[in-house]
Coordinates of C-alpha atoms and ligand atoms in Angstrom, one line a residue:
M1 CA 22.4 32.3 9.0
G2 CA 21.9 33.4 12.5
E3 CA 24.1 32.2 15.4
S4 CA 21.0 30.8 17.1
Q5 CA 19.8 28.9 14.1
L6 CA 19.0 25.2 14.9
K7 CA 20.8 22.6 13.0
V8 CA 18.5 19.8 12.0
L9 CA 19.5 16.6 10.3
V10 CA 17.0 14.5 8.4
V11 CA 17.8 10.9 7.7
G12 CA 16.0 9.5 4.6
G13 CA 14.8 11.3 1.5
G14 CA 11.4 9.7 1.0
P15 CA 8.1 11.5 1.2
A16 CA 8.2 11.7 5.0
G17 CA 11.9 12.9 5.1
M18 CA 11.5 15.5 2.3
M19 CA 8.3 16.9 3.9
A20 CA 10.0 17.1 7.3
A21 CA 13.1 18.6 6.0
G22 CA 11.3 21.4 4.1
Q23 CA 9.0 22.2 7.0
A24 CA 12.0 22.4 9.5
A25 CA 13.8 24.7 7.1
A26 CA 10.6 26.9 6.5
A27 CA 10.3 27.0 10.3
G28 CA 13.8 28.6 10.5
A29 CA 16.2 25.8 11.0
S30 CA 19.4 25.0 9.0
V31 CA 18.5 21.6 7.6
T32 CA 20.5 18.9 6.0
L33 CA 18.8 15.9 4.3
L34 CA 20.9 12.7 4.2
E35 CA 19.8 10.1 1.7
R36 CA 21.7 6.9 1.0
N37 CA 20.7 6.6 -2.6
D38 CA 21.9 8.8 -5.5
R39 CA 18.4 10.2 -5.8
L40 CA 15.5 11.2 -3.7
G41 CA 12.0 9.5 -3.4
K42 CA 12.8 6.2 -5.3
K43 CA 9.8 4.5 -3.6
L44 CA 7.6 7.5 -4.1
A45 CA 8.3 7.4 -7.9
I46 CA 6.9 3.9 -8.2
T47 CA 3.7 4.4 -6.0
G48 CA 0.4 3.6 -7.5
K49 CA 2.0 1.7 -10.4
G50 CA 3.9 4.9 -11.2
R51 CA 0.8 7.1 -11.1
G52 CA 1.3 8.1 -7.4
N53 CA -1.9 7.6 -5.4
V54 CA -0.8 10.6 -3.2
T55 CA -3.7 10.7 -0.7
N56 CA -7.5 10.0 -0.5
D57 CA -10.4 12.3 -0.7
A58 CA -12.2 10.8 2.3
D59 CA -13.1 12.6 5.6
V60 CA -10.2 12.7 8.1
E61 CA -12.1 10.3 10.4
E62 CA -12.5 7.8 7.5
I63 CA -8.9 8.1 6.7
I64 CA -7.9 7.2 10.2
A65 CA -10.3 4.3 10.1
Q66 CA -8.2 3.0 7.1
F67 CA -5.2 2.4 9.4
P68 CA -5.7 -1.0 11.0
G69 CA -2.2 -0.5 12.4
N70 CA -2.4 2.2 15.2
G71 CA -4.7 4.7 13.3
T72 CA -5.6 6.6 16.4
F73 CA -1.9 7.6 16.8
L74 CA -2.3 9.5 13.6
Y75 CA -5.3 11.7 14.7
G76 CA -3.1 14.6 15.7
P77 CA -0.8 14.5 12.7
I78 CA -3.5 14.1 10.1
Y79 CA -5.7 16.8 11.5
R80 CA -2.6 19.1 11.5
F81 CA -1.8 18.3 7.9
T82 CA -4.9 16.9 6.1
N83 CA -5.6 15.3 2.8
D84 CA -6.7 18.8 1.6
D85 CA -3.4 20.2 2.8
V86 CA -1.6 17.5 0.8
R87 CA -3.5 18.5 -2.3
R88 CA -2.9 22.2 -1.8
F89 CA 0.7 21.6 -1.1
F90 CA 1.3 19.8 -4.4
A91 CA -0.9 22.3 -6.4
E92 CA 1.2 25.1 -5.1
L93 CA 4.3 23.3 -6.3
G94 CA 2.8 22.9 -9.7
V95 CA 1.2 19.5 -9.4
P96 CA -2.5 19.7 -9.3
T97 CA -4.4 16.5 -8.5
V98 CA -7.6 14.7 -9.4
V99 CA -9.9 12.4 -7.5
E100 CA -10.6 8.9 -9.0
R101 CA -12.7 5.9 -8.0
G102 CA -12.6 5.2 -4.3
G103 CA -11.6 8.7 -3.5
R104 CA -8.1 7.9 -4.6
V105 CA -6.1 11.1 -5.4
F106 CA -3.5 11.2 -8.2
P107 CA -1.5 13.9 -9.9
K108 CA -3.5 15.2 -12.9
S109 CA -0.4 14.3 -15.0
Q110 CA -0.7 10.7 -13.8
K111 CA 3.0 10.6 -13.0
A112 CA 4.4 9.8 -9.5
S113 CA 7.7 11.2 -10.7
D114 CA 6.0 14.6 -10.8
L115 CA 5.5 14.3 -7.0
V116 CA 9.1 13.6 -6.5
Q117 CA 10.1 16.6 -8.6
A118 CA 7.6 18.8 -6.7
M119 CA 9.2 17.7 -3.5
E120 CA 12.6 18.5 -4.8
R121 CA 11.4 22.0 -5.7
F122 CA 10.1 22.4 -2.2
L123 CA 13.5 21.5 -0.8
V124 CA 15.2 24.0 -3.0
K125 CA 12.6 26.7 -2.1
T126 CA 13.0 26.2 1.6
G127 CA 16.8 26.0 1.4
V128 CA 17.4 22.4 2.6
R129 CA 20.9 21.1 1.9
V130 CA 20.6 17.7 0.3
Q131 CA 23.5 15.2 0.6
K132 CA 23.0 12.0 -1.5
G133 CA 25.0 8.8 -1.2
E134 CA 25.1 9.2 2.7
R135 CA 24.0 6.2 4.7
V136 CA 23.5 6.9 8.3
T137 CA 24.9 4.0 10.4
R138 CA 24.4 5.3 14.0
L139 CA 22.7 8.0 16.0
S140 CA 25.0 9.8 18.4
V141 CA 23.3 10.1 21.9
A142 CA 24.7 11.9 24.8
G143 CA 23.0 12.7 28.2
G144 CA 19.6 11.4 26.9
S145 CA 19.7 13.7 23.9
V146 CA 20.6 13.0 20.3
V147 CA 23.6 15.1 19.2
G148 CA 24.2 13.9 15.7
V149 CA 24.6 11.0 13.4
K150 CA 27.5 8.8 12.1
C151 CA 27.8 8.0 8.3
G152 CA 30.5 5.3 8.4
E153 CA 33.5 7.1 9.8
K154 CA 32.1 10.6 9.4
E155 CA 30.3 12.3 12.3
I156 CA 27.8 15.1 11.8
T157 CA 26.6 17.0 14.8
A158 CA 23.0 18.4 15.1
D159 CA 20.6 20.0 17.5
A160 CA 17.9 17.6 16.3
V161 CA 17.6 14.6 14.1
I162 CA 14.6 13.4 12.3
L163 CA 14.6 9.7 11.4
A164 CA 12.5 9.0 8.2
T165 CA 14.2 5.9 6.8
G166 CA 10.9 4.0 5.8
G167 CA 10.0 0.4 6.2
A168 CA 11.8 -2.8 5.0
S169 CA 9.7 -3.6 2.0
Y170 CA 11.0 -3.1 -1.7
P171 CA 14.6 -2.8 -0.4
A172 CA 15.9 -1.9 -3.8
T173 CA 14.3 1.5 -3.2
G174 CA 16.7 2.0 -0.2
S175 CA 14.2 1.1 2.5
T176 CA 16.1 -1.8 4.1
G177 CA 15.0 -1.3 7.6
D178 CA 18.0 0.7 8.8
G179 CA 15.8 2.9 10.9
Y180 CA 14.7 0.0 13.0
R181 CA 18.3 -0.8 14.0
L182 CA 19.1 2.9 14.5
A183 CA 16.1 3.4 16.8
E184 CA 16.7 0.2 18.7
K185 CA 20.4 1.2 19.4
A186 CA 19.1 4.4 20.7
G187 CA 16.9 2.6 23.1
H188 CA 13.6 2.4 21.3
A189 CA 11.3 -0.7 21.2
V190 CA 10.6 -1.8 17.7
V191 CA 7.5 -3.9 17.0
K192 CA 8.8 -6.7 14.8
P193 CA 8.5 -5.6 11.2
R194 CA 6.2 -7.8 9.1
P195 CA 4.5 -7.6 5.7
A196 CA 1.3 -5.7 5.4
L197 CA -0.6 -5.3 2.0
V198 CA 1.1 -8.4 0.7
P199 CA 0.3 -10.6 -2.3
L200 CA -0.8 -14.2 -1.5
E201 CA 0.4 -17.6 -2.7
V202 CA -2.3 -20.1 -3.6
A203 CA -2.3 -23.9 -4.1
E204 CA -4.3 -24.2 -7.3
K205 CA -2.1 -25.3 -10.1
W206 CA -4.2 -23.5 -12.8
V207 CA -3.6 -20.1 -11.3
P208 CA 0.0 -19.5 -12.8
E209 CA -1.6 -20.0 -16.2
L210 CA -3.5 -16.8 -15.6
T211 CA -0.5 -14.7 -14.9
G212 CA -1.1 -11.1 -15.8
L213 CA -4.8 -11.3 -15.9
A214 CA -6.4 -8.3 -14.1
L215 CA -10.0 -8.4 -13.2
K216 CA -12.1 -5.3 -12.6
N217 CA -15.3 -5.0 -10.7
V218 CA -15.0 -8.3 -8.9
S219 CA -15.4 -9.1 -5.3
A220 CA -13.2 -11.3 -3.2
R221 CA -13.8 -12.7 0.2
V222 CA -11.4 -14.2 2.8
L223 CA -12.8 -17.4 4.3
V224 CA -11.2 -18.6 7.5
E225 CA -12.1 -22.2 8.2
G226 CA -15.0 -21.7 5.7
R227 CA -16.4 -18.6 7.5
L228 CA -16.5 -15.1 5.9
A229 CA -13.9 -12.9 7.5
A230 CA -13.6 -10.0 5.1
E231 CA -14.9 -8.9 1.6
E232 CA -13.7 -6.2 -0.9
F233 CA -14.9 -5.0 -4.2
G234 CA -12.6 -3.8 -7.0
E235 CA -9.5 -4.9 -9.0
M236 CA -7.4 -7.9 -8.6
L237 CA -4.5 -9.6 -10.4
F238 CA -3.4 -13.2 -11.0
T239 CA 0.4 -13.8 -10.8
H240 CA 2.7 -16.7 -11.3
Y241 CA 2.4 -17.7 -7.6
G242 CA -1.1 -16.6 -6.7
V243 CA -3.0 -13.4 -6.4
S244 CA -2.3 -9.7 -6.0
G245 CA -3.8 -6.3 -6.9
P246 CA -5.7 -3.8 -4.7
I247 CA -8.5 -5.9 -3.2
I248 CA -6.2 -8.8 -2.4
L249 CA -3.7 -6.5 -0.8
T250 CA -6.4 -5.1 1.4
L251 CA -7.6 -8.6 2.2
S252 CA -4.1 -9.8 2.9
R253 CA -4.3 -8.5 6.4
E254 CA -7.1 -10.9 7.4
A255 CA -5.6 -13.7 5.3
T256 CA -2.2 -13.5 6.8
G257 CA -3.5 -13.2 10.3
A258 CA -5.5 -16.4 9.8
L259 CA -2.6 -18.2 8.2
N260 CA -0.4 -17.2 11.1
R261 CA -2.8 -18.8 13.4
G262 CA -2.7 -22.0 11.4
K263 CA -6.2 -21.6 10.1
K264 CA -7.5 -22.8 6.8
T265 CA -7.5 -19.7 4.7
Q266 CA -9.2 -19.2 1.3
I267 CA -9.9 -16.5 -1.2
Q268 CA -13.3 -16.8 -2.9
I269 CA -13.8 -14.6 -5.9
N270 CA -17.2 -13.5 -7.2
L271 CA -16.7 -12.7 -10.9
K272 CA -20.1 -11.2 -11.3
P273 CA -20.9 -9.4 -8.0
A274 CA -23.2 -6.8 -9.7
L275 CA -25.7 -9.5 -10.7
T276 CA -28.2 -11.1 -8.4
P277 CA -28.5 -14.9 -8.8
Q278 CA -31.7 -14.4 -10.9
Q279 CA -29.9 -11.9 -13.1
L280 CA -26.9 -14.1 -13.5
D281 CA -29.1 -17.1 -14.6
A282 CA -31.0 -15.0 -17.0
R283 CA -27.7 -13.9 -18.4
L284 CA -26.5 -17.4 -18.8
V285 CA -29.7 -18.4 -20.5
R286 CA -29.3 -15.5 -22.9
D287 CA -25.6 -16.5 -23.8
F288 CA -26.6 -20.1 -24.1
D289 CA -29.4 -19.2 -26.5
K290 CA -27.0 -17.0 -28.5
Y291 CA -24.4 -19.8 -28.7
S292 CA -26.9 -22.8 -28.6
R293 CA -25.1 -24.7 -31.5
K294 CA -21.7 -24.3 -30.0
Q295 CA -19.8 -26.5 -27.5
F296 CA -19.9 -25.2 -23.9
K297 CA -16.2 -24.2 -23.9
N298 CA -16.9 -21.9 -26.9
S299 CA -20.0 -20.3 -25.3
L300 CA -18.4 -18.1 -22.6
D301 CA -16.6 -15.5 -24.7
D302 CA -19.1 -12.7 -23.8
L303 CA -19.0 -13.6 -20.1
L304 CA -15.4 -14.1 -19.2
P305 CA -11.9 -13.1 -20.2
Q306 CA -10.3 -15.7 -22.5
K307 CA -7.8 -16.8 -19.9
L308 CA -10.5 -17.7 -17.4
I309 CA -12.7 -19.8 -19.7
E310 CA -10.7 -23.0 -19.4
P311 CA -10.5 -23.1 -15.6
V312 CA -14.1 -22.1 -15.2
V313 CA -15.2 -24.8 -17.6
R314 CA -13.1 -27.4 -15.7
L315 CA -14.3 -26.2 -12.3
S316 CA -17.9 -26.2 -13.3
G317 CA -17.8 -30.0 -13.8
I318 CA -19.5 -29.6 -17.2
S319 CA -17.8 -31.2 -20.1
G320 CA -16.3 -28.5 -22.4
D321 CA -17.3 -30.4 -25.5
V322 CA -21.0 -30.7 -24.6
P323 CA -23.3 -28.8 -26.9
V324 CA -24.7 -25.8 -25.2
N325 CA -28.4 -26.8 -26.0
Q326 CA -27.8 -30.0 -23.9
I327 CA -26.7 -28.1 -20.7
T328 CA -29.3 -28.8 -17.9
K329 CA -30.7 -26.2 -15.5
Q330 CA -28.8 -28.1 -12.7
Q331 CA -25.5 -27.7 -14.6
R332 CA -26.3 -24.0 -15.2
I333 CA -26.7 -23.5 -11.5
K334 CA -23.3 -25.3 -10.8
L335 CA -21.7 -22.9 -13.4
A336 CA -23.3 -19.9 -11.7
E337 CA -21.8 -21.2 -8.4
T338 CA -18.4 -21.5 -10.0
L339 CA -18.6 -17.9 -11.3
T340 CA -19.6 -16.5 -8.0
A341 CA -17.4 -18.6 -5.7
L342 CA -14.1 -19.2 -7.4
T343 CA -12.2 -20.6 -4.4
L344 CA -8.5 -20.5 -4.0
N345 CA -6.6 -22.1 -1.1
V346 CA -4.0 -19.7 0.4
T347 CA -0.8 -21.4 1.2
A348 CA 1.5 -18.4 2.2
M349 CA 2.0 -14.7 1.9
R350 CA 4.9 -13.3 -0.1
P351 CA 7.9 -12.1 1.8
L352 CA 8.4 -8.7 3.5
R353 CA 10.4 -7.5 0.6
E354 CA 7.4 -7.8 -1.7
A355 CA 4.9 -6.1 0.6
I356 CA 3.7 -2.7 -0.2
V357 CA 3.9 -1.6 3.4
T358 CA 5.7 -2.7 6.5
A359 CA 3.6 -3.2 9.6
G360 CA 5.5 -3.0 12.9
G361 CA 8.2 -0.4 13.5
V362 CA 9.0 2.1 16.3
N363 CA 6.6 1.7 19.0
V364 CA 4.0 4.5 18.9
K365 CA 3.9 4.6 22.8
E366 CA 7.4 6.0 22.7
I367 CA 6.6 8.9 20.4
D368 CA 4.6 12.0 21.2
P369 CA 2.1 12.4 18.3
A370 CA 1.8 16.2 19.0
T371 CA 5.5 16.7 17.9
M372 CA 6.7 13.3 16.7
E373 CA 9.5 13.6 19.2
S374 CA 10.8 10.5 21.0
K375 CA 9.7 10.2 24.6
L376 CA 13.0 8.5 25.4
V377 CA 15.7 10.5 23.5
K378 CA 15.4 14.3 23.4
N379 CA 15.6 16.0 20.1
L380 CA 15.1 12.8 18.2
Y381 CA 12.0 12.8 15.9
F382 CA 10.3 10.1 13.8
A383 CA 8.3 10.3 10.6
G384 CA 6.8 8.0 8.0
E385 CA 6.6 4.2 7.6
L386 CA 9.4 3.6 10.1
I387 CA 6.8 4.2 12.8
D388 CA 4.5 1.3 13.8
V389 CA 1.5 2.5 11.7
D390 CA 0.2 1.0 8.5
G391 CA -2.8 1.7 6.4
N392 CA -4.8 0.2 3.5
T393 CA -4.3 0.8 -0.1
G394 CA -5.9 4.0 -1.4
G395 CA -3.3 6.7 -0.7
Y396 CA -3.4 6.4 3.0
N397 CA 0.2 5.5 3.6
L398 CA 1.5 8.5 1.8
Q399 CA -0.9 10.7 3.7
A400 CA 0.6 9.3 6.9
A401 CA 4.1 9.9 5.7
F402 CA 3.3 13.6 4.7
S403 CA 1.4 14.3 8.0
T404 CA 3.9 12.8 10.3
G405 CA 6.7 14.4 8.3
F406 CA 5.0 17.8 8.5
V407 CA 4.6 17.6 12.3
A408 CA 8.1 16.3 12.9
G409 CA 9.6 19.0 10.6
I410 CA 7.7 21.9 12.2
S411 CA 8.5 20.6 15.7
A412 CA 12.2 20.0 15.1
G413 CA 12.8 23.2 13.3
K414 CA 11.0 25.5 15.6
Q415 CA 13.2 27.8 17.8
E416 CA 12.5 27.1 21.5
Ligands
FAD1 C1 5.2 -0.7 -5.1 C2 4.7 0.3 -4.1 C3 3.6 1.0 -4.4 C4 3.0 1.9 -3.5 N1 2.0 2.7 -3.8 C5 1.4 3.6 -2.9 C6 0.4 4.4 -3.2 O1 0.0 4.6 -4.4 N2 -0.1 5.3 -2.3 C7 0.3 5.3 -1.0 O2 -0.2 5.9 -0.2 N3 1.4 4.5 -0.6 C8 1.9 3.6 -1.5 N4 3.0 2.8 -1.2 C9 3.6 2.9 0.2 C10 4.4 4.3 0.3 O3 5.2 4.3 -0.8 C11 5.2 4.3 1.6 O4 4.4 4.1 2.7 C12 6.0 5.6 1.7 O5 6.9 5.7 0.6 C13 6.7 5.7 3.0 O6 7.4 6.9 3.1 P1 8.7 7.2 4.0 O7 9.2 8.5 3.6 O8 8.3 6.8 5.3 O9 9.8 6.0 3.5 P2 10.4 5.7 2.0 O10 9.6 6.2 1.0 O11 10.7 4.2 2.2 O12 11.8 6.5 2.1 C14 12.8 6.2 3.0 C15 14.1 6.8 2.5 O13 15.1 6.7 3.5 C16 16.3 6.2 2.8 N5 17.1 5.6 3.8 C17 17.0 4.3 4.4 N6 17.9 4.1 5.3 C18 18.8 5.1 5.2 C19 20.0 5.4 5.9 N7 20.5 4.6 6.8 N8 20.6 6.6 5.6 C20 20.1 7.4 4.7 N9 19.0 7.2 4.1 C21 18.3 6.1 4.3 C22 15.8 5.3 1.7 O14 16.8 5.2 0.7 C23 14.6 6.0 1.2 O15 14.9 7.0 0.2 C24 3.6 2.0 -2.1 C25 4.6 1.2 -1.8 C26 5.2 0.3 -2.8 C27 6.4 -0.5 -2.4

């Protein structure tokens, strides 16, 4: 360890902090990573339902377009450390990846915990000192420059500090929003944290009965005051309070925006988006022929998951007991409408702690994207979800954490 070796502290052992720490060490600095939990990457380990959607295979431009929250700020960092770089990085650490539907990239092993272990190997390889159970409570700033941190009573000095404490959602993972307070005390403006990618509560009393039902290959629309505001195709999930799952989380941005403006907000589900109205009618005719002697409520087994049959029957306005061969064309049209426009009234979004990502955070105008250094406090760097950027589902948020962590680490660790 040379006399002139820079001492860098990284606060937060999530994907952004671990990437930053390893890169700073690889650049020649003496690096200590401080993590409040007794293990690293608690949130990373539960990403993608435990499968770890680590990035997306899209072009860089497309990736940036997937960040409704300050995507342009990420241009520099994502071009410096691209999705291909993320895949190469993990492959070199023994975790090859595969591309799935929608360009989503996962570890071949399908285990997010493998990503955590790979990052831990990276920290060992680059010689980062990891201190767990250390919660940073303050940044020490002197003469416009950060000079260290406080962990309770303890003071640790440093030449540079990288703040990578994450957002404020899923607080049990350690991301309780500390970084916002630390940055604010150091003089930074923090855009009010709010939920992004958040499940939605709906008024319909029949929805809780469907709890646990996941639908694939459906489309969902957000209607604001009856007008189409957004549409997504893919997977969704019914819960005890309403709806969740990938397409709902993506649509939640439009929905919560409209709710916050006091607008009537609805989610309209098309259960058969691949069929044209003619094809759907032909399908119904076929099923009704097949089950012509049955009651209506017993004729939909081929068309719908079991749990959906009762609500669809009720919403169609056709008596469940009517023999199928007595259903009129008019009634069939009404059923088709129900199947393609199952409408739910959104009453609220779930709280910040249940959001997948926190929107808001340290104002991007106060960070130099070429280095991730603060424009207000010298030698203070930011990385990850703490910054006021937020992306859609599909691996984009982890990509942002890795790219900003990469740039922060290299910049902070580089000898002047
Ligand atoms: C259920 C769920 C699933 C997700 N799935 C995906 C997915 O598949 N793909 C995707 O791209 N994104 C996904 N995300 C989002 C993604 O996990 C986050 O955007 C990402 O983890 C942010 O990385 P980070 O390093 O900035 O913060 P975090 O991962 O939140 O890490 C921050 C770390 O800092 C530590 N810390 C906080 N305060 C202090 C302090 N005062 N002192 C010391 N340490 C501190 C925390 O304990 C934590 O370990 C998911 C999120 C959730 C909640």
